[in-house]
Short mmCIF file of C-alpha atoms and ligand atoms in Angstrom, two decimals:
data_model
loop_
_atom_site.label_atom_id
_atom_site.label_comp_id
_atom_site.label_asym_id
_atom_site.label_seq_id
_atom_site.Cartn_x
_atom_site.Cartn_y
_atom_site.Cartn_z
CA MET O 410 3.57 -18.71 22.75
CA LEU O 411 6.66 -16.73 23.73
CA LYS O 412 6.19 -14.46 26.72
CA ARG O 413 6.60 -10.83 25.65
CA SER O 414 7.46 -7.81 27.53
CA LEU O 415 4.91 -5.17 28.45
CA THR O 416 6.65 -2.69 26.12
CA GLU O 417 6.45 -5.10 23.17
CA ASP O 418 2.92 -5.62 23.88
CA ALA O 419 2.09 -1.88 24.14
CA GLN O 420 3.96 -1.32 20.77
CA ASP O 421 1.80 -3.88 19.11
CA VAL O 422 -1.32 -2.17 20.46
CA PHE O 423 -0.10 1.17 19.02
CA ARG O 424 0.70 -0.42 15.69
CA ALA O 425 -2.73 -2.00 15.66
CA ILE O 426 -4.47 1.28 16.35
CA ALA O 427 -2.42 2.99 13.63
CA LEU O 428 -3.39 0.31 11.06
CA ILE O 429 -7.04 0.32 12.08
CA GLU O 430 -7.18 4.08 11.72
CA LEU O 431 -5.76 3.74 8.27
CA GLY O 432 -8.47 1.28 7.41
CA ALA O 433 -6.85 -2.12 7.78
CA ARG O 434 -9.04 -5.26 7.79
CA MET O 435 -8.71 -7.94 10.40
CA GLN O 436 -6.60 -10.13 8.01
CA VAL O 437 -3.95 -7.35 7.89
CA LEU O 438 -3.81 -7.08 11.64
CA GLU O 439 -3.71 -10.85 12.14
CA SER O 440 -0.83 -11.30 9.87
CA GLU O 441 1.21 -8.43 10.97
CA LEU O 442 0.74 -8.42 14.80
CA THR O 443 0.82 -10.98 17.54
CA LEU O 444 -1.97 -9.70 19.68
CA SER O 445 -4.85 -12.12 20.33
CA ARG O 446 -7.73 -12.03 17.89
CA ASP O 447 -10.09 -11.04 20.69
CA ARG O 448 -7.94 -8.05 21.62
CA MET O 449 -7.69 -6.87 18.06
CA ILE O 450 -11.50 -7.13 17.62
CA ARG O 451 -11.88 -5.08 20.77
CA LEU O 452 -9.39 -2.50 19.57
CA TYR O 453 -11.14 -2.36 16.21
CA ARG O 454 -14.48 -1.66 17.87
CA GLU O 455 -12.95 1.02 20.08
CA VAL O 456 -11.26 2.79 17.28
CA LYS O 457 -13.88 2.53 14.55
CA GLY O 458 -17.02 2.30 16.68
CA VAL O 459 -18.26 -0.76 14.63
CA SER O 460 -17.37 -4.51 14.44
CA PRO O 461 -14.75 -5.41 11.84
CA PRO O 462 -16.21 -6.47 8.48
CA LYS O 463 -16.22 -10.20 7.91
CA GLY O 464 -15.34 -12.18 4.81
CA MET O 465 -12.33 -12.87 2.60
CA LEU O 466 -10.20 -10.35 0.94
CA PRO O 467 -11.44 -10.59 -2.66
CA PHE O 468 -8.36 -9.13 -4.35
CA SER O 469 -6.51 -10.40 -7.34
CA ALA O 470 -3.35 -9.03 -8.82
CA ASP O 471 -5.29 -7.88 -11.90
CA TRP O 472 -6.95 -5.14 -9.88
CA TYR O 473 -3.64 -3.27 -9.94
CA MET O 474 -3.47 -3.32 -13.72
CA THR O 475 -6.36 -1.03 -14.58
CA TRP O 476 -5.12 2.43 -15.58
CA LEU O 477 -5.87 4.61 -12.42
CA ALA O 478 -5.30 1.84 -9.88
CA ASN O 479 -1.88 1.21 -11.51
CA ILE O 480 -0.80 4.74 -11.14
CA HIS O 481 -1.90 4.84 -7.48
CA ALA O 482 -0.33 1.41 -6.73
CA SER O 483 2.98 2.46 -8.43
CA LEU O 484 3.10 5.69 -6.43
CA PHE O 485 2.50 3.77 -3.17
CA TYR O 486 4.90 0.95 -3.84
CA ASN O 487 7.72 3.24 -4.94
CA THR O 488 7.21 5.13 -1.60
CA TYR O 489 7.11 1.94 0.32
CA LEU O 490 10.37 0.62 -1.25
CA PHE O 491 12.13 3.97 -0.68
CA LEU O 492 11.07 3.80 3.06
CA LYS O 493 12.14 0.24 3.46
CA ASN O 494 15.42 0.36 1.47
CA GLU O 495 16.68 3.84 1.86
CA ALA O 496 15.14 5.10 5.12
CA ARG O 497 15.60 1.60 6.67
CA CYS O 498 12.07 1.34 7.84
CA SER O 499 10.61 -2.02 8.91
CA HIS O 500 8.02 -3.55 6.60
CA LEU O 501 5.25 -2.39 8.95
CA GLU O 502 6.71 1.13 9.32
CA ALA O 503 7.09 1.38 5.59
CA LEU O 504 3.55 0.28 5.16
CA THR O 505 1.93 2.77 7.59
CA LYS O 506 4.23 5.66 6.73
CA GLY O 507 4.10 4.94 3.04
CA TYR O 508 0.32 4.80 3.16
CA ARG O 509 0.05 7.96 5.08
CA LEU O 510 2.32 9.73 2.49
CA TYR O 511 0.12 8.35 -0.27
CA LEU O 512 -3.05 9.84 1.39
CA GLU O 513 -1.22 13.05 1.71
CA HIS O 514 -0.32 13.14 -1.94
CA CYS O 515 -3.95 12.37 -2.92
CA ARG O 516 -5.04 15.33 -0.73
CA HIS O 517 -2.52 17.71 -2.32
CA SER O 518 -3.40 16.66 -5.84
CA ASP O 519 -7.14 16.87 -5.18
CA SER O 520 -7.66 13.20 -6.25
CA GLU O 521 -9.72 10.45 -4.51
CA PRO O 522 -7.55 7.75 -2.95
CA VAL O 523 -8.09 4.67 -5.10
CA LEU O 524 -5.94 2.30 -3.04
CA ASP O 525 -7.15 1.42 0.51
CA LEU O 526 -4.75 0.22 3.14
CA THR O 527 -5.64 -3.37 2.70
CA ARG O 528 -5.09 -3.18 -1.00
CA ALA O 529 -1.72 -1.49 -0.33
CA TRP O 530 -0.86 -4.36 2.01
CA THR O 531 -1.98 -7.00 -0.55
CA LEU O 532 0.15 -5.18 -3.12
CA VAL O 533 3.29 -5.66 -1.02
CA ARG O 534 2.35 -9.35 -0.57
CA PHE O 535 2.12 -9.82 -4.35
CA PHE O 536 5.60 -8.35 -4.71
CA ASP O 537 6.96 -10.54 -1.94
CA ALA O 538 5.43 -13.53 -3.63
CA ASP O 539 6.99 -12.60 -7.00
CA ILE O 540 3.52 -12.23 -8.62
CA LEU O 541 4.23 -8.54 -9.46
CA GLN O 542 7.32 -6.57 -10.39
CA LEU O 543 8.31 -3.00 -11.03
CA THR O 544 8.94 -2.12 -14.75
CA PRO O 545 10.74 0.98 -15.93
CA CYS O 546 8.71 3.25 -18.19
CA CYS O 547 10.67 4.12 -21.36
CA ARG O 548 9.42 7.70 -21.41
CA CYS O 549 9.57 8.97 -17.82
CA THR O 550 11.87 6.28 -16.41
CA GLY O 551 9.56 5.97 -13.43
CA LYS O 552 8.90 2.37 -12.30
CA PHE O 553 5.35 1.07 -12.44
CA VAL O 554 3.55 -2.04 -11.20
CA ALA O 555 3.38 -4.95 -13.70
CA HIS O 556 2.85 -8.67 -13.73
CA ARG O 557 5.88 -10.71 -13.09
CA HIS O 558 6.45 -11.96 -16.64
CA ASP O 559 5.32 -8.86 -18.51
CA LEU O 560 7.63 -7.20 -21.00
CA GLN O 561 10.51 -5.22 -19.37
CA HIS O 562 11.54 -3.13 -22.31
CA ASN O 563 9.99 -0.29 -24.35
CA VAL O 564 6.86 -0.16 -22.21
CA VAL O 565 5.08 3.02 -21.27
CA CYS O 566 3.46 3.63 -17.85
CA GLY O 567 -0.21 4.72 -17.37
CA ALA O 568 0.80 8.18 -16.35
CA CYS O 569 2.60 8.82 -19.62
CA GLN O 570 -0.11 7.26 -21.69
CA PRO O 571 -3.55 8.03 -20.16
CA PRO O 572 -6.57 6.56 -21.97
CA SER O 573 -8.58 9.25 -23.83
CA ARG O 574 -11.58 8.82 -21.57
CA ALA O 575 -9.42 9.80 -18.57
CA GLY O 576 -9.73 13.53 -19.21
CA LYS O 577 -10.59 14.76 -15.71
CA THR O 578 -8.16 12.57 -13.96
CA LYS O 579 -5.22 13.51 -16.25
CA LYS O 580 -4.08 16.31 -13.88
CA ALA O 581 -3.97 13.76 -11.05
CA ALA O 582 -2.00 11.33 -13.20
CA ALA O 583 0.55 14.07 -14.10
CA ALA O 584 0.90 14.88 -10.37
CA ALA O 585 1.29 11.26 -9.47
CA LYS O 586 4.00 10.97 -12.19
CA LEU O 587 5.86 13.94 -10.90
CA GLU O 588 5.83 12.45 -7.46
CA THR O 589 6.97 9.11 -8.62
CA ALA O 590 9.88 10.74 -10.42
CA GLN O 591 10.86 12.69 -7.35
CA ILE O 592 10.90 9.53 -5.25
CA ALA O 593 12.93 7.71 -7.90
CA GLU O 594 15.40 10.62 -7.89
CA ALA O 595 15.64 10.66 -4.13
CA ALA O 596 16.33 6.93 -4.22
ZN1 LIG Q 1671 5.98 6.92 -17.73
#
């Protein structure tokens, strides 16, 4: 293993703490940081007061396709892309900052966060692996999360077309849509 400076090491510790505070699972820490597994487990215990949960990450790309999850995932991923491409953040910075902005948005719009940090991280991985893509909505022109080979034209996003049972969460969807549009405009 390459010998790293004390500063680099300290930066990784801070990054790990930030990720753990936001709810990252061990798999996220292990793939993003170069600290030893033992140190990350110790950090996890210190920050959370409990041992990290064991087991696989049971996520499939289909999870992001249900109505509410899709709106939340689209909001997060648009923010992530903006931070990475326009604000020139690194992947890890865009992940943590983007996720904080997402939580803030949920607080402002009085909606429960649907996407946890690990799901947000997995979402980015699915995009990197070309399993998912952003598709423009033909009504609001916002871009939403879709499967790689889904139709690209004349499709409507979940925020523009909420299912009738969505009632209570319609307000949250409208707020998310507005936010996504603002991000798209800023980009
Ligand atoms: Zn739309």
